[in-house]
PDB file of C-alpha atoms in Angstrom:
ATOM      1  CA  UNK D   1       0.000   0.000   0.000  1.00 65.00           C
ATOM      2  CA  UNK D   2       0.882   3.660  -0.136  1.00 79.00           C
ATOM      3  CA  UNK D   3       2.599   5.454   2.730  1.00 86.00           C
ATOM      4  CA  UNK D   4       1.402   8.514   4.577  1.00 91.00           C
ATOM      5  CA  UNK D   5       3.748  10.056   7.107  1.00 94.00           C
ATOM      6  CA  UNK D   6       2.352  12.240   9.869  1.00 95.00           C
ATOM      7  CA  UNK D   7       4.484  14.452  12.065  1.00 96.00           C
ATOM      8  CA  UNK D   8       4.867  14.978  14.967  1.00 96.00           C
ATOM      9  CA  UNK D   9       3.627  11.810  16.626  1.00 94.00           C
ATOM     10  CA  UNK D  10       3.276  13.592  19.958  1.00 95.00           C
ATOM     11  CA  UNK D  11       3.179  17.256  20.902  1.00 97.00           C
ATOM     12  CA  UNK D  12       2.579  19.115  24.114  1.00 97.00           C
ATOM     13  CA  UNK D  13       1.814  22.795  23.931  1.00 96.00           C
ATOM     14  CA  UNK D  14       0.726  25.572  26.218  1.00 97.00           C
ATOM     15  CA  UNK D  15      -2.795  26.874  26.174  1.00 97.00           C
ATOM     16  CA  UNK D  16      -3.148  29.780  23.757  1.00 97.00           C
ATOM     17  CA  UNK D  17      -0.383  28.721  21.399  1.00 97.00           C
ATOM     18  CA  UNK D  18      -0.726  27.225  17.916  1.00 97.00           C
ATOM     19  CA  UNK D  19       0.380  23.805  16.769  1.00 98.00           C
ATOM     20  CA  UNK D  20       0.985  22.579  13.237  1.00 98.00           C
ATOM     21  CA  UNK D  21       0.624  18.942  12.221  1.00 98.00           C
ATOM     22  CA  UNK D  22       2.014  17.758   8.898  1.00 97.00           C
ATOM     23  CA  UNK D  23       0.754  14.940   6.753  1.00 96.00           C
ATOM     24  CA  UNK D  24       2.851  13.805   3.799  1.00 95.00           C
ATOM     25  CA  UNK D  25       2.144  11.227   1.132  1.00 92.00           C
ATOM     26  CA  UNK D  26       5.538   9.668   0.488  1.00 91.00           C
ATOM     27  CA  UNK D  27       5.009   7.577  -2.621  1.00 87.00           C
ATOM     28  CA  UNK D  28       1.864   8.858  -4.256  1.00 86.00           C
ATOM     29  CA  UNK D  29       0.123  12.098  -5.021  1.00 88.00           C
ATOM     30  CA  UNK D  30      -2.680  12.707  -2.578  1.00 87.00           C
ATOM     31  CA  UNK D  31      -5.256  14.825  -4.331  1.00 86.00           C
ATOM     32  CA  UNK D  32      -7.548  14.550  -1.334  1.00 89.00           C
ATOM     33  CA  UNK D  33      -6.604  14.630   2.313  1.00 91.00           C
ATOM     34  CA  UNK D  34      -8.923  13.864   5.203  1.00 92.00           C
ATOM     35  CA  UNK D  35      -8.398  14.993   8.770  1.00 95.00           C
ATOM     36  CA  UNK D  36      -9.943  13.041  11.626  1.00 94.00           C
ATOM     37  CA  UNK D  37     -10.099  13.521  15.355  1.00 95.00           C
ATOM     38  CA  UNK D  38     -10.353  10.717  17.856  1.00 90.00           C
ATOM     39  CA  UNK D  39     -11.248  11.115  21.502  1.00 84.00           C
ATOM     40  CA  UNK D  40     -10.089   8.461  23.984  1.00 79.00           C
ATOM     41  CA  UNK D  41     -11.870   5.162  23.482  1.00 75.00           C
ATOM     42  CA  UNK D  42     -14.064   6.639  20.759  1.00 81.00           C
ATOM     43  CA  UNK D  43     -14.275   6.409  17.032  1.00 85.00           C
ATOM     44  CA  UNK D  44     -12.747   8.676  14.437  1.00 89.00           C
ATOM     45  CA  UNK D  45     -14.733  11.738  13.554  1.00 91.00           C
ATOM     46  CA  UNK D  46     -14.092  13.417  10.230  1.00 92.00           C
ATOM     47  CA  UNK D  47     -13.149  17.061  10.693  1.00 94.00           C
ATOM     48  CA  UNK D  48     -12.529  18.209   7.156  1.00 94.00           C
ATOM     49  CA  UNK D  49     -11.758  17.197   3.607  1.00 91.00           C
ATOM     50  CA  UNK D  50      -9.238  19.084   1.525  1.00 90.00           C
ATOM     51  CA  UNK D  51      -8.473  18.891  -2.152  1.00 87.00           C
ATOM     52  CA  UNK D  52      -5.123  20.088  -3.397  1.00 85.00           C
ATOM     53  CA  UNK D  53      -5.231  23.753  -4.270  1.00 83.00           C
ATOM     54  CA  UNK D  54      -8.727  24.300  -2.897  1.00 84.00           C
ATOM     55  CA  UNK D  55     -10.194  25.398   0.380  1.00 88.00           C
ATOM     56  CA  UNK D  56     -11.008  22.655   2.807  1.00 92.00           C
ATOM     57  CA  UNK D  57     -14.565  21.516   3.392  1.00 92.00           C
ATOM     58  CA  UNK D  58     -15.329  21.315   7.087  1.00 94.00           C
ATOM     59  CA  UNK D  59     -17.837  19.026   8.744  1.00 92.00           C
ATOM     60  CA  UNK D  60     -20.662  20.514  10.703  1.00 92.00           C
ATOM     61  CA  UNK D  61     -19.572  21.734  14.102  1.00 93.00           C
ATOM     62  CA  UNK D  62     -15.877  22.045  13.263  1.00 95.00           C
ATOM     63  CA  UNK D  63     -14.525  25.570  13.605  1.00 95.00           C
ATOM     64  CA  UNK D  64     -12.650  26.393  10.416  1.00 93.00           C
ATOM     65  CA  UNK D  65     -10.933  29.392  11.988  1.00 95.00           C
ATOM     66  CA  UNK D  66      -9.592  27.229  14.760  1.00 96.00           C
ATOM     67  CA  UNK D  67      -8.513  24.262  12.684  1.00 97.00           C
ATOM     68  CA  UNK D  68      -6.698  25.670   9.683  1.00 96.00           C
ATOM     69  CA  UNK D  69      -6.062  23.217   6.890  1.00 95.00           C
ATOM     70  CA  UNK D  70      -3.670  23.829   4.044  1.00 92.00           C
ATOM     71  CA  UNK D  71      -3.218  21.473   1.115  1.00 90.00           C
ATOM     72  CA  UNK D  72      -0.873  23.433  -1.097  1.00 83.00           C
ATOM     73  CA  UNK D  73       0.807  20.491  -2.807  1.00 91.00           C
ATOM     74  CA  UNK D  74      -0.061  16.967  -3.852  1.00 90.00           C
ATOM     75  CA  UNK D  75       2.171  15.505  -1.159  1.00 92.00           C
ATOM     76  CA  UNK D  76       1.619  17.767   1.829  1.00 94.00           C
ATOM     77  CA  UNK D  77      -1.330  18.831   3.925  1.00 95.00           C
ATOM     78  CA  UNK D  78      -1.121  20.624   7.247  1.00 96.00           C
ATOM     79  CA  UNK D  79      -3.524  21.085  10.117  1.00 97.00           C
ATOM     80  CA  UNK D  80      -2.885  24.030  12.411  1.00 97.00           C
ATOM     81  CA  UNK D  81      -4.700  24.157  15.718  1.00 97.00           C
ATOM     82  CA  UNK D  82      -4.816  27.844  16.572  1.00 97.00           C
ATOM     83  CA  UNK D  83      -5.059  29.227  20.078  1.00 97.00           C
ATOM     84  CA  UNK D  84      -5.159  25.738  21.478  1.00 97.00           C
ATOM     85  CA  UNK D  85      -7.108  24.972  24.624  1.00 96.00           C
ATOM     86  CA  UNK D  86      -7.104  21.862  26.830  1.00 96.00           C
ATOM     87  CA  UNK D  87     -10.349  20.679  25.215  1.00 95.00           C
ATOM     88  CA  UNK D  88      -8.482  20.460  21.906  1.00 96.00           C
ATOM     89  CA  UNK D  89      -6.329  17.694  23.362  1.00 95.00           C
ATOM     90  CA  UNK D  90      -6.986  14.672  21.230  1.00 94.00           C
ATOM     91  CA  UNK D  91      -5.566  12.222  18.710  1.00 93.00           C
ATOM     92  CA  UNK D  92      -5.528  13.653  15.196  1.00 96.00           C
ATOM     93  CA  UNK D  93      -5.163  11.403  12.165  1.00 94.00           C
ATOM     94  CA  UNK D  94      -4.843  12.276   8.503  1.00 94.00           C
ATOM     95  CA  UNK D  95      -5.433  10.149   5.472  1.00 91.00           C
ATOM     96  CA  UNK D  96      -4.605  10.675   1.846  1.00 89.00           C
ATOM     97  CA  UNK D  97      -6.262   9.502  -1.332  1.00 86.00           C
ATOM     98  CA  UNK D  98      -4.692   9.547  -4.779  1.00 81.00           C
ATOM     99  CA  UNK D  99      -5.912   9.780  -8.349  1.00 72.00           C
ATOM    100  CA  UNK D 100      -4.540   6.582  -9.805  1.00 69.00           C
ATOM    101  CA  UNK D 101      -6.262   3.255  -9.250  1.00 54.00           C
ATOM    102  CA  UNK D 102      -6.206   1.466  -6.898  1.00 58.00           C
ATOM    103  CA  UNK D 103      -5.235   4.404  -4.726  1.00 55.00           C
ATOM    104  CA  UNK D 104      -8.257   6.307  -5.943  1.00 62.00           C
ATOM    105  CA  UNK D 105     -10.516   3.887  -4.120  1.00 65.00           C
ATOM    106  CA  UNK D 106      -8.731   3.801  -0.804  1.00 75.00           C
ATOM    107  CA  UNK D 107      -7.486   6.295   1.721  1.00 79.00           C
ATOM    108  CA  UNK D 108      -4.174   5.661   3.473  1.00 86.00           C
ATOM    109  CA  UNK D 109      -3.718   6.737   7.057  1.00 90.00           C
ATOM    110  CA  UNK D 110      -0.901   8.460   8.857  1.00 92.00           C
ATOM    111  CA  UNK D 111       0.315   7.288  12.249  1.00 91.00           C
ATOM    112  CA  UNK D 112      -1.584   9.963  14.122  1.00 93.00           C
ATOM    113  CA  UNK D 113      -0.586  12.864  16.373  1.00 95.00           C
ATOM    114  CA  UNK D 114      -1.310  12.939  20.075  1.00 94.00           C
ATOM    115  CA  UNK D 115      -1.881  16.589  21.021  1.00 96.00           C
ATOM    116  CA  UNK D 116      -1.880  17.562  24.673  1.00 96.00           C
ATOM    117  CA  UNK D 117      -2.654  21.152  25.601  1.00 97.00           C
ATOM    118  CA  UNK D 118      -1.599  22.153  29.112  1.00 97.00           C
TER     119      UNK D 118
ATOM    120  CA  UNK P   1     -26.543   9.634   5.291  1.00 76.00           C
ATOM    121  CA  UNK P   2     -24.174   6.759   5.733  1.00 83.00           C
ATOM    122  CA  UNK P   3     -23.658   5.108   9.107  1.00 89.00           C
ATOM    123  CA  UNK P   4     -21.907   2.144  10.655  1.00 93.00           C
ATOM    124  CA  UNK P   5     -22.897   0.161  13.722  1.00 95.00           C
ATOM    125  CA  UNK P   6     -20.567  -2.092  15.636  1.00 96.00           C
ATOM    126  CA  UNK P   7     -22.798  -3.638  18.293  1.00 95.00           C
ATOM    127  CA  UNK P   8     -20.014  -5.063  20.430  1.00 95.00           C
ATOM    128  CA  UNK P   9     -17.934  -2.546  22.357  1.00 94.00           C
ATOM    129  CA  UNK P  10     -15.740  -5.197  23.977  1.00 95.00           C
ATOM    130  CA  UNK P  11     -15.054  -8.801  23.073  1.00 97.00           C
ATOM    131  CA  UNK P  12     -12.818 -11.253  24.912  1.00 97.00           C
ATOM    132  CA  UNK P  13     -11.697 -14.506  23.336  1.00 97.00           C
ATOM    133  CA  UNK P  14      -9.177 -17.151  24.255  1.00 97.00           C
ATOM    134  CA  UNK P  15      -6.079 -17.508  22.155  1.00 97.00           C
ATOM    135  CA  UNK P  16      -6.702 -20.080  19.461  1.00 97.00           C
ATOM    136  CA  UNK P  17     -10.448 -19.563  19.481  1.00 98.00           C
ATOM    137  CA  UNK P  18     -12.381 -18.254  16.516  1.00 98.00           C
ATOM    138  CA  UNK P  19     -13.468 -14.638  16.275  1.00 97.00           C
ATOM    139  CA  UNK P  20     -16.312 -12.765  14.647  1.00 98.00           C
ATOM    140  CA  UNK P  21     -16.707  -8.994  14.920  1.00 98.00           C
ATOM    141  CA  UNK P  22     -20.016  -7.616  13.757  1.00 98.00           C
ATOM    142  CA  UNK P  23     -20.570  -4.628  11.520  1.00 98.00           C
ATOM    143  CA  UNK P  24     -23.800  -3.294  10.063  1.00 97.00           C
ATOM    144  CA  UNK P  25     -23.934  -0.367   7.706  1.00 94.00           C
ATOM    145  CA  UNK P  26     -26.421   2.001   6.207  1.00 90.00           C
ATOM    146  CA  UNK P  27     -25.717   3.400   2.773  1.00 84.00           C
ATOM    147  CA  UNK P  28     -27.916   4.436  -0.108  1.00 76.00           C
ATOM    148  CA  UNK P  29     -25.912   2.815  -2.885  1.00 78.00           C
ATOM    149  CA  UNK P  30     -23.288   0.138  -3.261  1.00 77.00           C
ATOM    150  CA  UNK P  31     -20.906   0.752  -0.389  1.00 85.00           C
ATOM    151  CA  UNK P  32     -17.181   0.542  -0.150  1.00 88.00           C
ATOM    152  CA  UNK P  33     -16.488  -1.302   3.109  1.00 92.00           C
ATOM    153  CA  UNK P  34     -13.344  -1.468   5.181  1.00 92.00           C
ATOM    154  CA  UNK P  35     -11.988  -3.019   8.349  1.00 96.00           C
ATOM    155  CA  UNK P  36      -9.126  -1.290  10.141  1.00 94.00           C
ATOM    156  CA  UNK P  37      -7.135  -2.249  13.211  1.00 95.00           C
ATOM    157  CA  UNK P  38      -5.628   0.233  15.638  1.00 91.00           C
ATOM    158  CA  UNK P  39      -3.088  -0.502  18.348  1.00 88.00           C
ATOM    159  CA  UNK P  40      -2.925   1.892  21.312  1.00 82.00           C
ATOM    160  CA  UNK P  41      -1.606   5.305  20.309  1.00 77.00           C
ATOM    161  CA  UNK P  42      -1.142   4.242  16.724  1.00 80.00           C
ATOM    162  CA  UNK P  43      -2.722   5.045  13.391  1.00 82.00           C
ATOM    163  CA  UNK P  44      -4.984   2.735  11.463  1.00 88.00           C
ATOM    164  CA  UNK P  45      -3.899  -0.301   9.500  1.00 90.00           C
ATOM    165  CA  UNK P  46      -6.143  -1.615   6.770  1.00 90.00           C
ATOM    166  CA  UNK P  47      -7.070  -5.264   7.245  1.00 94.00           C
ATOM    167  CA  UNK P  48      -9.267  -5.689   4.209  1.00 93.00           C
ATOM    168  CA  UNK P  49     -11.734  -3.940   1.957  1.00 90.00           C
ATOM    169  CA  UNK P  50     -14.715  -4.713  -0.228  1.00 91.00           C
ATOM    170  CA  UNK P  51     -15.544  -2.804  -3.385  1.00 84.00           C
ATOM    171  CA  UNK P  52     -17.273  -5.312  -5.622  1.00 83.00           C
ATOM    172  CA  UNK P  53     -17.115  -8.892  -6.823  1.00 87.00           C
ATOM    173  CA  UNK P  54     -16.611 -11.841  -4.524  1.00 90.00           C
ATOM    174  CA  UNK P  55     -18.463 -11.173  -1.297  1.00 93.00           C
ATOM    175  CA  UNK P  56     -15.932 -13.078   0.795  1.00 96.00           C
ATOM    176  CA  UNK P  57     -12.855 -10.933   1.141  1.00 96.00           C
ATOM    177  CA  UNK P  58      -9.482 -12.097   2.368  1.00 96.00           C
ATOM    178  CA  UNK P  59      -7.247  -9.710   4.247  1.00 95.00           C
ATOM    179  CA  UNK P  60      -3.951  -9.582   6.047  1.00 94.00           C
ATOM    180  CA  UNK P  61      -3.074 -11.453   9.230  1.00 95.00           C
ATOM    181  CA  UNK P  62      -5.518 -14.262   8.452  1.00 97.00           C
ATOM    182  CA  UNK P  63      -8.648 -12.108   8.614  1.00 98.00           C
ATOM    183  CA  UNK P  64     -11.589 -12.367   6.271  1.00 98.00           C
ATOM    184  CA  UNK P  65     -14.931 -10.624   5.986  1.00 98.00           C
ATOM    185  CA  UNK P  66     -18.162 -11.394   4.205  1.00 97.00           C
ATOM    186  CA  UNK P  67     -20.371  -8.789   2.591  1.00 95.00           C
ATOM    187  CA  UNK P  68     -24.048  -9.644   2.927  1.00 95.00           C
ATOM    188  CA  UNK P  69     -26.153  -7.093   1.126  1.00 92.00           C
ATOM    189  CA  UNK P  70     -29.461  -8.550   2.347  1.00 93.00           C
ATOM    190  CA  UNK P  71     -28.349  -8.075   5.958  1.00 95.00           C
ATOM    191  CA  UNK P  72     -26.367  -4.875   5.397  1.00 94.00           C
ATOM    192  CA  UNK P  73     -23.514  -6.550   7.188  1.00 96.00           C
ATOM    193  CA  UNK P  74     -19.777  -6.896   6.777  1.00 97.00           C
ATOM    194  CA  UNK P  75     -18.622  -9.086   9.648  1.00 98.00           C
ATOM    195  CA  UNK P  76     -14.948  -9.725  10.280  1.00 98.00           C
ATOM    196  CA  UNK P  77     -13.766 -13.241  11.081  1.00 98.00           C
ATOM    197  CA  UNK P  78     -10.623 -15.078  12.013  1.00 98.00           C
ATOM    198  CA  UNK P  79     -10.506 -18.851  12.574  1.00 97.00           C
ATOM    199  CA  UNK P  80      -7.804 -18.799  15.264  1.00 97.00           C
ATOM    200  CA  UNK P  81      -6.940 -15.692  17.247  1.00 98.00           C
ATOM    201  CA  UNK P  82      -3.395 -14.879  18.332  1.00 96.00           C
ATOM    202  CA  UNK P  83      -2.502 -12.829  21.405  1.00 95.00           C
ATOM    203  CA  UNK P  84      -1.054 -10.148  19.110  1.00 94.00           C
ATOM    204  CA  UNK P  85      -4.527  -9.587  17.630  1.00 96.00           C
ATOM    205  CA  UNK P  86      -5.585  -7.717  20.763  1.00 96.00           C
ATOM    206  CA  UNK P  87      -6.421  -4.196  19.550  1.00 96.00           C
ATOM    207  CA  UNK P  88      -9.279  -1.920  18.552  1.00 94.00           C
ATOM    208  CA  UNK P  89     -11.105  -2.803  15.347  1.00 96.00           C
ATOM    209  CA  UNK P  90     -13.033  -0.327  13.262  1.00 95.00           C
ATOM    210  CA  UNK P  91     -15.472  -0.977  10.470  1.00 96.00           C
ATOM    211  CA  UNK P  92     -15.930   1.848   7.977  1.00 93.00           C
ATOM    212  CA  UNK P  93     -18.101   2.626   4.987  1.00 90.00           C
ATOM    213  CA  UNK P  94     -17.297   4.959   2.132  1.00 84.00           C
ATOM    214  CA  UNK P  95     -18.941   6.129  -1.004  1.00 69.00           C
ATOM    215  CA  UNK P  96     -16.184   5.458  -3.476  1.00 54.00           C
ATOM    216  CA  UNK P  97     -14.544   7.934  -5.761  1.00 49.00           C
ATOM    217  CA  UNK P  98     -17.487  10.242  -6.329  1.00 48.00           C
ATOM    218  CA  UNK P  99     -18.545  13.103  -4.152  1.00 43.00           C
ATOM    219  CA  UNK P 100     -15.211  14.560  -3.216  1.00 44.00           C
ATOM    220  CA  UNK P 101     -13.239  11.507  -2.388  1.00 54.00           C
ATOM    221  CA  UNK P 102     -13.624   8.400  -0.328  1.00 68.00           C
ATOM    222  CA  UNK P 103     -14.920  10.058   2.825  1.00 78.00           C
ATOM    223  CA  UNK P 104     -15.207   7.343   5.440  1.00 86.00           C
ATOM    224  CA  UNK P 105     -17.711   6.947   8.216  1.00 89.00           C
ATOM    225  CA  UNK P 106     -16.420   4.817  11.048  1.00 92.00           C
ATOM    226  CA  UNK P 107     -18.175   2.632  13.538  1.00 93.00           C
ATOM    227  CA  UNK P 108     -17.534   3.124  17.228  1.00 92.00           C
ATOM    228  CA  UNK P 109     -15.031   0.288  17.312  1.00 94.00           C
ATOM    229  CA  UNK P 110     -14.732  -3.061  19.055  1.00 96.00           C
ATOM    230  CA  UNK P 111     -12.025  -3.578  21.633  1.00 95.00           C
ATOM    231  CA  UNK P 112     -10.660  -7.108  21.370  1.00 97.00           C
ATOM    232  CA  UNK P 113      -8.965  -8.756  24.343  1.00 97.00           C
ATOM    233  CA  UNK P 114      -7.229 -12.074  23.970  1.00 97.00           C
ATOM    234  CA  UNK P 115      -6.852 -14.358  26.979  1.00 96.00           C
ATOM    235  CA  UNK P 116      -3.813 -16.578  27.034  1.00 91.00           C
TER     236      UNK P 116
END
């Protein structure tokens, strides 16, 4: 399968600061990137979908000004949590989907980022 | 709207015993179905997927799943569980390549414990 690398794997930040999480597709061009959030012992909730070169589409209830998503190239998408608060502490996972079959029919996941806001 | 139900939050099996994890989905058209496994603090690893064709799908690590359209189910099975299979398992449904990409809806997960 294709490889998606997510960085950092863990980050601790102070309340009020911003944190950037990177998601890179290493061996394919990810035209679409998905960002998920997972609370402890819960399922993954889709936050937003981004297509390369376009603005991200956010799911209902997700603050687009707080969770800034950039997908400027076919191999890199970033999620920036702005003015982080303790309630933003969570596990964030990205996934990428390409244009060429079979990658067009499957999304490949990064390793996830554990964000802790203190 | 698409949805996934995993009725079992926790399942405990003995090593060597057979396993079946249940998954029911709701989707308006032919679904794309997936099973993922997640170890603590890790990302998701794809076990298997169903797009079309043979309704019995073979995956990695000895897992298989059967798509039953009449029951809207996609249950995951393994004939003999190993202690290393202990993890969280997620069933997911997607709509394929249309509509802005393969946006997945996940079930709530089943936590598998394996007794030695």
